[in-house]
mmCIF file of C-alpha atoms in Angstrom:
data_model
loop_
_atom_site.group_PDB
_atom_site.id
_atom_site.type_symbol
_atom_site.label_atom_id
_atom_site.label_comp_id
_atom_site.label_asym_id
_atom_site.label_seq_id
_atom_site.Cartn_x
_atom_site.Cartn_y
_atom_site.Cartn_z
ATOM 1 C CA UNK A 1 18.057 6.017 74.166
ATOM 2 C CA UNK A 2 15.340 8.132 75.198
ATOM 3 C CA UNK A 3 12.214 8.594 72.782
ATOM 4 C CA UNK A 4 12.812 11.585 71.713
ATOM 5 C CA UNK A 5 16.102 10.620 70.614
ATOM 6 C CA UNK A 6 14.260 7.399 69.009
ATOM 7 C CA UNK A 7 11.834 9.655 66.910
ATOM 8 C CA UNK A 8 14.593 12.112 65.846
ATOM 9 C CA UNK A 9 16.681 9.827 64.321
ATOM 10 C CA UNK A 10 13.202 7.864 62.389
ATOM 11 C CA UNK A 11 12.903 10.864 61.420
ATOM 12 C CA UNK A 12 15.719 11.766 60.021
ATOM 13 C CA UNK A 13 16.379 7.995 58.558
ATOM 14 C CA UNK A 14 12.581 9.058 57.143
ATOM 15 C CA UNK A 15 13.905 12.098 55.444
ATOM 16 C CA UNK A 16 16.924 10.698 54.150
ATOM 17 C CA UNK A 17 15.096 7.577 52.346
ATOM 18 C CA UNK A 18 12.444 10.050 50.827
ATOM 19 C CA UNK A 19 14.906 12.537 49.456
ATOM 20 C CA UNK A 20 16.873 8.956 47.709
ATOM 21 C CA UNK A 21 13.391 8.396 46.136
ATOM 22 C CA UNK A 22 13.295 11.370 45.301
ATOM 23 C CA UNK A 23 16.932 11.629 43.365
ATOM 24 C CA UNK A 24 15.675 8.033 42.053
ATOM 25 C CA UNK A 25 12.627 9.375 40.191
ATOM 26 C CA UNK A 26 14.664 12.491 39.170
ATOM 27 C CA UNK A 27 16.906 10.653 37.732
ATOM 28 C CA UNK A 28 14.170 8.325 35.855
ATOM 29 C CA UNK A 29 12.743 11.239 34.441
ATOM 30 C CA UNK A 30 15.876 12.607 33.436
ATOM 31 C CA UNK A 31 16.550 9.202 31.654
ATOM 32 C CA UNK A 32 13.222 9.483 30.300
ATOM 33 C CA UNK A 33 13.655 12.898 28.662
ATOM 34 C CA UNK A 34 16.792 12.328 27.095
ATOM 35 C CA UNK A 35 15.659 9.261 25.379
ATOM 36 C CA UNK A 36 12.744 11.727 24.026
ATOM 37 C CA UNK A 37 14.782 14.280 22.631
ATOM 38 C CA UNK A 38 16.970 11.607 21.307
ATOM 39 C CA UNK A 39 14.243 10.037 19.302
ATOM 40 C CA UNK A 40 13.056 13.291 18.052
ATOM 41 C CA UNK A 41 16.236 14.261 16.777
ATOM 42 C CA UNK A 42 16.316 11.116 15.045
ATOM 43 C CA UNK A 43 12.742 11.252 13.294
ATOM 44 C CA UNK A 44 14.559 14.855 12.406
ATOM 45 C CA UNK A 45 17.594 14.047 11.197
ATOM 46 C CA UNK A 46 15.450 11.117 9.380
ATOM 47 C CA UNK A 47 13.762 12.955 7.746
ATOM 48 C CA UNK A 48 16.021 15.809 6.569
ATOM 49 C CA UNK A 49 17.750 12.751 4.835
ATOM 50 C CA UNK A 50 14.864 11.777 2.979
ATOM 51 C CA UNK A 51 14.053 15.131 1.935
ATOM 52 C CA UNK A 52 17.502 15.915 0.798
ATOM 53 C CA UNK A 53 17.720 12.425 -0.796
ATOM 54 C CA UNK A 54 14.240 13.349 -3.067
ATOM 55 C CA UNK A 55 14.995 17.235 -3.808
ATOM 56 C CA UNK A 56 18.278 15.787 -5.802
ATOM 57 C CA UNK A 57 16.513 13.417 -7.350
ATOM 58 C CA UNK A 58 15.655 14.233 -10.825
ATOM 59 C CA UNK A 59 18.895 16.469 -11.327
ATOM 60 C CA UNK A 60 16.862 18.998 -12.761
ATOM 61 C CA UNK A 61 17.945 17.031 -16.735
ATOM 62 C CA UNK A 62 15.392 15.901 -19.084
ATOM 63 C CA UNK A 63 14.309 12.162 -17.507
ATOM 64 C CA UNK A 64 11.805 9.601 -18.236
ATOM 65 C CA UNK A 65 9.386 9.454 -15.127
ATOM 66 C CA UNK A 66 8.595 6.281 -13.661
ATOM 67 C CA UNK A 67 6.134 4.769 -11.345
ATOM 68 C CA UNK A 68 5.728 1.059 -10.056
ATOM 69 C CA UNK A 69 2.440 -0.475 -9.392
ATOM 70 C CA UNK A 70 3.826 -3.308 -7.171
ATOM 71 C CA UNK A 71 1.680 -6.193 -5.793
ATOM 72 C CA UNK A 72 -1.509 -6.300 -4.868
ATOM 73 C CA UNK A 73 -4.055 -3.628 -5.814
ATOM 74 C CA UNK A 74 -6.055 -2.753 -2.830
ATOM 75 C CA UNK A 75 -6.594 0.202 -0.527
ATOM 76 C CA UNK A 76 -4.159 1.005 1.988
ATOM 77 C CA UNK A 77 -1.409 -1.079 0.153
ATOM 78 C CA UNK A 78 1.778 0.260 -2.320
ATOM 79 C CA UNK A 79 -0.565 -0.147 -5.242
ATOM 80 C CA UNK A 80 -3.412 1.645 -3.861
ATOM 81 C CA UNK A 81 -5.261 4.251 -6.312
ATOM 82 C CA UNK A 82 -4.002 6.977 -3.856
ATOM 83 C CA UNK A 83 -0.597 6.332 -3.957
ATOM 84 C CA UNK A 84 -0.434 5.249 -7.950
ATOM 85 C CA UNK A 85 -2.872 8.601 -9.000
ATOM 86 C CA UNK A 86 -0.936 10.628 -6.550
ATOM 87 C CA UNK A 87 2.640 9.873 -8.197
ATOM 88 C CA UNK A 88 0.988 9.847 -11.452
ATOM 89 C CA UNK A 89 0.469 13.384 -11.062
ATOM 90 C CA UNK A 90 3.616 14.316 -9.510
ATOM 91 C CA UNK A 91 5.299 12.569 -12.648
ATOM 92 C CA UNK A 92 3.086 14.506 -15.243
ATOM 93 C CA UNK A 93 3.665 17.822 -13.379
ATOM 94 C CA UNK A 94 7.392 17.931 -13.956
ATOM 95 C CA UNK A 95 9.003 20.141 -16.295
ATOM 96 C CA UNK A 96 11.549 17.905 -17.214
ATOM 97 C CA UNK A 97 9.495 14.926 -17.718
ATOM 98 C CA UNK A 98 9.787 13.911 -21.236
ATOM 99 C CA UNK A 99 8.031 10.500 -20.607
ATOM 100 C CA UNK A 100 5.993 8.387 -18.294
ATOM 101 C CA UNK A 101 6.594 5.180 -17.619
ATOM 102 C CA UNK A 102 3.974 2.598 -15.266
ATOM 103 C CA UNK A 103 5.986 -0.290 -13.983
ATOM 104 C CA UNK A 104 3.344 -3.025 -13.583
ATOM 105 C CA UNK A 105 4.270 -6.153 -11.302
ATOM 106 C CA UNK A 106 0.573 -7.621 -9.754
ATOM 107 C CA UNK A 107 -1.635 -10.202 -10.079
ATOM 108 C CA UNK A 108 -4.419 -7.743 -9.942
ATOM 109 C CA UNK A 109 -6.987 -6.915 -7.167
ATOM 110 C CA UNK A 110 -9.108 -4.155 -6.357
ATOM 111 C CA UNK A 111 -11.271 -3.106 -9.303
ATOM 112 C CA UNK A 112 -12.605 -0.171 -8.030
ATOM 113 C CA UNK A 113 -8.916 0.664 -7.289
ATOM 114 C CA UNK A 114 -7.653 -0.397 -10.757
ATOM 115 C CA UNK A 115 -10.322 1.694 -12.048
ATOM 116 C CA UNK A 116 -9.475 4.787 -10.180
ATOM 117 C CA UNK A 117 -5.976 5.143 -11.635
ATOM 118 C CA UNK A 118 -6.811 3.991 -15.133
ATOM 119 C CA UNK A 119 -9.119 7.172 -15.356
ATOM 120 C CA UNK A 120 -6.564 8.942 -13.633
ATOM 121 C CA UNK A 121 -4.014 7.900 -16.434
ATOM 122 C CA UNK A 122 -6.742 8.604 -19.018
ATOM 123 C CA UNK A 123 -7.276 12.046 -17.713
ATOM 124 C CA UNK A 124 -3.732 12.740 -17.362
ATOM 125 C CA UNK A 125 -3.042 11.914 -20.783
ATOM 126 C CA UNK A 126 -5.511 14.440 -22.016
ATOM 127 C CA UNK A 127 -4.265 17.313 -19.760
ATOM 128 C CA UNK A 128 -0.632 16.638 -21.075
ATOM 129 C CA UNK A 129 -0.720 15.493 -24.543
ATOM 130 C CA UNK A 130 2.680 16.006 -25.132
ATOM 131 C CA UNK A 131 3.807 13.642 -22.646
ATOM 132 C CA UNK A 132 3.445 10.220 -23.685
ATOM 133 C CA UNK A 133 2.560 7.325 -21.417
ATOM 134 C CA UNK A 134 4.225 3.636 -21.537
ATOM 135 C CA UNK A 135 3.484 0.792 -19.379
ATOM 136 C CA UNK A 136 6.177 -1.880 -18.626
ATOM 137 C CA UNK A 137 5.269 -5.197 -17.592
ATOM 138 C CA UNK A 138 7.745 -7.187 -15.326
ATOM 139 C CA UNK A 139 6.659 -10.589 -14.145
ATOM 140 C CA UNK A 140 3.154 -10.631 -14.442
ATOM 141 C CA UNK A 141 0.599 -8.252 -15.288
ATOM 142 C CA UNK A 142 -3.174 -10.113 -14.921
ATOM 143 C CA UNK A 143 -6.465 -9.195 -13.636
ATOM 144 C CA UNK A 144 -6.213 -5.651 -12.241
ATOM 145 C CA UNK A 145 -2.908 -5.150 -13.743
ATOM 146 C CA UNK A 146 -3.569 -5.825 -16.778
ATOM 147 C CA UNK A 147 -7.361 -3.053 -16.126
ATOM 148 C CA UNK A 148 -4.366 -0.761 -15.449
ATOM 149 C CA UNK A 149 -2.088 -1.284 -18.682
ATOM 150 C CA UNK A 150 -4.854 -0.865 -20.362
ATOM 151 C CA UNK A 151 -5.049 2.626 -19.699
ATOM 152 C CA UNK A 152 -1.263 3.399 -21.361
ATOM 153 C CA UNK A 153 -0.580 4.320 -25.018
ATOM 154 C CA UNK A 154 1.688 1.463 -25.819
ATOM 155 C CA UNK A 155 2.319 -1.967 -23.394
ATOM 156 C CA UNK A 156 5.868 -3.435 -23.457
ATOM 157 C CA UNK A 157 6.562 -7.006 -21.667
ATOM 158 C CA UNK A 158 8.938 -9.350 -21.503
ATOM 159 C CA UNK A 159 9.183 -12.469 -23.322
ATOM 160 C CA UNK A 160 8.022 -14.612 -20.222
ATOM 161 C CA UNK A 161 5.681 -12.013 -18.560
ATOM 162 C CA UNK A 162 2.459 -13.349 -17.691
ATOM 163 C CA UNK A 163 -0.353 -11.247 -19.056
ATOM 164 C CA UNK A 164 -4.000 -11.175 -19.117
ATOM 165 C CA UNK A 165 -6.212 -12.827 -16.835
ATOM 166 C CA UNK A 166 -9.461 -10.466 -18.039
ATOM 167 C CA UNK A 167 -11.806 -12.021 -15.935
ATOM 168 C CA UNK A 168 -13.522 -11.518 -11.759
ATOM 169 C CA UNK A 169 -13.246 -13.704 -9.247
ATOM 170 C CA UNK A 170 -15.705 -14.210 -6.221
ATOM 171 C CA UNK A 171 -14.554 -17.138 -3.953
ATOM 172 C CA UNK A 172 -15.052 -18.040 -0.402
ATOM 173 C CA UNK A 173 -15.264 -21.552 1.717
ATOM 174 C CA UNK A 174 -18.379 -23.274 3.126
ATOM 175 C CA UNK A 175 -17.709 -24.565 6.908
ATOM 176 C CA UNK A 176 -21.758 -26.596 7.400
ATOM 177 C CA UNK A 177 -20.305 -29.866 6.941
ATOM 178 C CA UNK A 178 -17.299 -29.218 9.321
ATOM 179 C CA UNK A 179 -19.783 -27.526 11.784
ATOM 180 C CA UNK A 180 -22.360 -30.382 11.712
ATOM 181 C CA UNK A 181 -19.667 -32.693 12.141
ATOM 182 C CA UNK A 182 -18.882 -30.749 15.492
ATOM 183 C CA UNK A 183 -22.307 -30.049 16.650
ATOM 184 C CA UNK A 184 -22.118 -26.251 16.216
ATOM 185 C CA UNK A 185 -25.534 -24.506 15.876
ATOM 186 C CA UNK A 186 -25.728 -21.610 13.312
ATOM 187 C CA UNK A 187 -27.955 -18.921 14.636
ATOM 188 C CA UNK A 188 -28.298 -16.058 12.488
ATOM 189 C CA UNK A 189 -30.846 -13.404 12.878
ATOM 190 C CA UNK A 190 -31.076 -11.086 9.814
ATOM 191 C CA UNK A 191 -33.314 -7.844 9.000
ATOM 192 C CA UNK A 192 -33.392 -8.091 5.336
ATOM 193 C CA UNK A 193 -34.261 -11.808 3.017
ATOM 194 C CA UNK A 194 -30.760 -11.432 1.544
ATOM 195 C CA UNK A 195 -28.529 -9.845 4.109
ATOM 196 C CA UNK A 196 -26.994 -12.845 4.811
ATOM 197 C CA UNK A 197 -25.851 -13.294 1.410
ATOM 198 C CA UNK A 198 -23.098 -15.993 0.846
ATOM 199 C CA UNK A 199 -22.660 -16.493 4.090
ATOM 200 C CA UNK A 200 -19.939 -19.276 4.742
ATOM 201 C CA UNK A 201 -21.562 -20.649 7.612
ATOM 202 C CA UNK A 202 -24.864 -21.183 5.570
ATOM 203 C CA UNK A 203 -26.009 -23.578 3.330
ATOM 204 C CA UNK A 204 -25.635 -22.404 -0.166
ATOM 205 C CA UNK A 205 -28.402 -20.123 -1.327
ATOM 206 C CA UNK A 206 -28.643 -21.200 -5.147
ATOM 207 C CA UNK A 207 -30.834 -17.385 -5.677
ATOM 208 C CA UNK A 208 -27.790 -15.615 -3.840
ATOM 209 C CA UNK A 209 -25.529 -17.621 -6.483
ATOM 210 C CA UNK A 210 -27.521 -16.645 -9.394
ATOM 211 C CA UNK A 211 -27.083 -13.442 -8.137
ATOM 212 C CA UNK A 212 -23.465 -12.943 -7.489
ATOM 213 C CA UNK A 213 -22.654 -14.828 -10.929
ATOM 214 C CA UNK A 214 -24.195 -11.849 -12.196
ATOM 215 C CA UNK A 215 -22.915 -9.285 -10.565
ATOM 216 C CA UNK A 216 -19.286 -10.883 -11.779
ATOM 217 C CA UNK A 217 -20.453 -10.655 -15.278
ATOM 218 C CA UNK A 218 -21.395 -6.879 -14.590
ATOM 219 C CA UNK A 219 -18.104 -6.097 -13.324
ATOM 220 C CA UNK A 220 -16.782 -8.413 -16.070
ATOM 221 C CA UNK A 221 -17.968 -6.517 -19.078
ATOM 222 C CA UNK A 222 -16.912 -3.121 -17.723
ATOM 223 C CA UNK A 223 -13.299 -4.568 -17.700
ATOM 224 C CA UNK A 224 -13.833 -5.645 -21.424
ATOM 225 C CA UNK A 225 -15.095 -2.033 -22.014
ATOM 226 C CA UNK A 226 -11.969 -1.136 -20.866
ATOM 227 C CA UNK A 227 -9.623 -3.330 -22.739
ATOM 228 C CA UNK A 228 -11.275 -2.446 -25.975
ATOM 229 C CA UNK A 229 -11.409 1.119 -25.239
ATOM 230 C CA UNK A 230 -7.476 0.944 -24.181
ATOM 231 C CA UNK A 231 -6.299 -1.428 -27.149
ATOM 232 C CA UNK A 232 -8.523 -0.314 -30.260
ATOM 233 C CA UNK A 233 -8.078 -2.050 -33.240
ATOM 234 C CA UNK A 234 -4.655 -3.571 -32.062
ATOM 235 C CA UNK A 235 -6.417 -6.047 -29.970
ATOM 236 C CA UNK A 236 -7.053 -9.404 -31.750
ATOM 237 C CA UNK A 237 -9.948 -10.849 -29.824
ATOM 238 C CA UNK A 238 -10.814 -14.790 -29.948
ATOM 239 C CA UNK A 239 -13.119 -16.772 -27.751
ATOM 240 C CA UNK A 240 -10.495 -16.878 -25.162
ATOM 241 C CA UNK A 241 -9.413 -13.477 -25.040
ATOM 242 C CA UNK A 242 -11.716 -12.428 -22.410
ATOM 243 C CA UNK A 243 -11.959 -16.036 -20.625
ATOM 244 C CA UNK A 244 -9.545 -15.171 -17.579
ATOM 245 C CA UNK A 245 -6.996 -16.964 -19.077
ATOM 246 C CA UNK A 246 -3.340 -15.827 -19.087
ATOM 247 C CA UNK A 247 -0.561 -15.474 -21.788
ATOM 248 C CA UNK A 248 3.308 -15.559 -22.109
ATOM 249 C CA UNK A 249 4.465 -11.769 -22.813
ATOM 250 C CA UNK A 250 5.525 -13.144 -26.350
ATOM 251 C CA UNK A 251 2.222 -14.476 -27.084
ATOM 252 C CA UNK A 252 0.849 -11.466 -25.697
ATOM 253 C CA UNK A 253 1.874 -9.373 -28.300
ATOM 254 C CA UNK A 254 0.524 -11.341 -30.692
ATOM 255 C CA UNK A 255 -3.060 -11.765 -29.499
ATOM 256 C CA UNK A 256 -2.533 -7.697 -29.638
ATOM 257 C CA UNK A 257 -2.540 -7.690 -25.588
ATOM 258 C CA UNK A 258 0.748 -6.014 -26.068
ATOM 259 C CA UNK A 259 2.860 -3.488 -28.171
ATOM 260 C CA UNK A 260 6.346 -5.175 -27.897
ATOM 261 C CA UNK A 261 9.146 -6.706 -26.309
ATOM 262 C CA UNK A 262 10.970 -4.336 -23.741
ATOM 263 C CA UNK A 263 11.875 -3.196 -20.364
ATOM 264 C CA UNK A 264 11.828 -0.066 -18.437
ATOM 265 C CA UNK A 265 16.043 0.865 -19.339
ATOM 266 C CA UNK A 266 14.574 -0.180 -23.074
ATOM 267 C CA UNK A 267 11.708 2.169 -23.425
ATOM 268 C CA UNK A 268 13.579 4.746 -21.537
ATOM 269 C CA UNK A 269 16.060 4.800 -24.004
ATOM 270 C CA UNK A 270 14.840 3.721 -27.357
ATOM 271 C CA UNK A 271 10.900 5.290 -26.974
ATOM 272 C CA UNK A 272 11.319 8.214 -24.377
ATOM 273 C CA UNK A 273 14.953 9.322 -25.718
ATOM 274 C CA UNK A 274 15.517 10.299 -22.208
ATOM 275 C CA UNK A 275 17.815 7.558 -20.800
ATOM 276 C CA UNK A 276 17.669 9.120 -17.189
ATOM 277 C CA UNK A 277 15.040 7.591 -15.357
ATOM 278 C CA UNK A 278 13.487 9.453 -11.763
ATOM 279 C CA UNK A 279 11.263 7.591 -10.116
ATOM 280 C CA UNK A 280 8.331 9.144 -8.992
ATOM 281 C CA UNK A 281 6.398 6.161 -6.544
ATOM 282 C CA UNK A 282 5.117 7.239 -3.683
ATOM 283 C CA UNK A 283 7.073 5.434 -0.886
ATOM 284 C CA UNK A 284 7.069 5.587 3.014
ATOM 285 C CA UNK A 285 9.689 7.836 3.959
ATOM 286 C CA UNK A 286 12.580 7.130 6.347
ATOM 287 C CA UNK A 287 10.565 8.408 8.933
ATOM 288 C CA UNK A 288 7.632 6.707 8.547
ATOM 289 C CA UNK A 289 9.127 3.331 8.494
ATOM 290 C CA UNK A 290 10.831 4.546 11.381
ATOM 291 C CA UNK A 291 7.523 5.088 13.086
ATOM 292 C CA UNK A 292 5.690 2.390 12.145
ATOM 293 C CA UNK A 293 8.758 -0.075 13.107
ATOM 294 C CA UNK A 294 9.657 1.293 16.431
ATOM 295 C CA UNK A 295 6.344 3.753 17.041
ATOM 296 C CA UNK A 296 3.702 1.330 18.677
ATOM 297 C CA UNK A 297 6.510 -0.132 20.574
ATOM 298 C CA UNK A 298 7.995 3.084 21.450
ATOM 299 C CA UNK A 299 5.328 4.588 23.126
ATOM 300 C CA UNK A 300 3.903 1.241 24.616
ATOM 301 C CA UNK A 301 7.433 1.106 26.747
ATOM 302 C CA UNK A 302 7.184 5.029 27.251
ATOM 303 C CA UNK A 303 3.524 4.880 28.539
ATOM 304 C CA UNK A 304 4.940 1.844 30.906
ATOM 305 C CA UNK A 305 7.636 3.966 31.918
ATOM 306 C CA UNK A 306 5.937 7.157 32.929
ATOM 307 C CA UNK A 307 2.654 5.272 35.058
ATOM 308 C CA UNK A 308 5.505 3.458 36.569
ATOM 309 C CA UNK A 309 7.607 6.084 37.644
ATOM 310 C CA UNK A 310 5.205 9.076 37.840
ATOM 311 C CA UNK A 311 4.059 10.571 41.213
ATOM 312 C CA UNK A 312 1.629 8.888 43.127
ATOM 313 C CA UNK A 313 2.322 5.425 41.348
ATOM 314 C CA UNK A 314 0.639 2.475 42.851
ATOM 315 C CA UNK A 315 3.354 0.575 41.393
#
């Protein structure tokens, strides 16, 4: 075989292995598109669903409006003052509501946040007179919770809720005896005498102490404020009642903590006199569970996929 026989058929061998490549990446990126328009047309599809699924809610009847303050009260969680003020609002805002209902299940948490929608609710009330507002407690209602119930007309428990806890709480650890006991040096360089306050890798400051038991009490009398401004004359205050302890739902009601016995279906019913019940929480949609499930994921693979397979890959 001569050489120009040798370097027409390399190069044709050349051209024929480039244009497979080239059918191979094709094809990649035709793989890669379809799974694109497939997940959009799920997110879509998702979220048509969810829309369809809250438009029909309420069945446009007179309902009692409901919204859950679930867990713990803190930004960025399903009890945050955004989400609770937000649905608040939306409940209020109905034509058809005839009631409003606050579903209370936390040990408490933010009070900044717990303040937030206990204004809100105070607000509320005033801008809508005619709606009445209720709050139902389900297993336990303490701390921040309990800042929150405050804020209704009328409190209704159960028998074995756990309610009250009207106190703040400032906790942390102190690690100096662990570190000496490994030999770690604490450096700590500080602009400021008391920018390094309570810091758990410091011996105990007994000014920053002094100080922080203060600030508690601070905090702790603006909650009091707040019970006494929610509760009136109903509330029945002893030594204990604002000692952070915590109470039965029966013995609640007693200590004036409470209104009465009753769940949501009960107040709905008997109080509201509008038996339907829409809730009005702000949730994650379909879609957004969706996204935060799959999304990070998602694109992690699809960003793998496309410097894999794009032009001029190294890989």
């Amino acid at each position: 075989m001569t050489d120009n026989e040798q370097w027409d058929r390399k190069l044709v061998v050349d051209l024929a292995n480039a244009a497979l490549k080239e059918q191979r990446r094709a094809r990649r990126w035709g793989i890669f598109f379809k799974l694109l328009f497939f997940g959009y047309l799920t997110v879509v599809l998702l979220l048509a669903v969810d829309w369809r699924g809250r438009g029909e809610s309420s069945g446009g009847g007179k309902h009692t409006a409901m919204v859950e303050v679930n867990g713990v009260i803190a930004p960025g969680s399903e009890a945050s003052a955004d989400k609770v003020t937000s649905s608040l609002q939306a409940a209020f805002k109905d034509k058809n509501t005839q009631g409003v209902v606050i579903r209370i299940n936390s040990p408490g948490g933010s009070p900044v946040q717990a303040q937030t929608i206990y204004d809100e609710m105070r607000r509320l009330r005033k801008k809508y007179p005619d709606i009445p507002l209720y709050a139902v407690v389900e297993d336990i209602c303490a701390s921040g919770g309990y800042f929150i119930a405050a804020g209704a007309d009328r409190i209704y428990v159960g028998k074995a809720s756990l309610v009250g806890s009207i106190g703040v709480i400032m906790n942390g650890f102190g690690f100096t005896g662990l570190m000496d006991k490994l030999g770690v040096d604490r450096r700590l360089i500080t602009a400021g005498e008391n920018k390094a306050f309570l810091d758990p890798f410091s011996p105990v400051d007994p000014k920053h102490v002094e100080f922080a038991k203060k600030l508690a009490a601070e905090i702790h009398q603006q909650f009091i404020a707040v019970v006494r401004e929610g509760r009136g004359k109903r509330l029945k205050e002893t030594p204990d009642t604002f000692s952070g302890l915590i109470w039965s739902g029966e013995k609640s009601v007693e200590l004036g903590l409470a209104d009465a016995i009753g769940s949501l279906d009960y107040v709905a019913r008997e109080v509201v006199k509008a038996e339907e019940i829409v809730d009005f929480t702000q949730k994650e949609n379909l879609a957004e569970k969706f996204a935060k499930r799959f999304g990070a994921g998602a694109a992690s693979a699809l960003a793998e996929f496309a410097l894999r397979y794009s032009p001029g890959s190294l890989r």
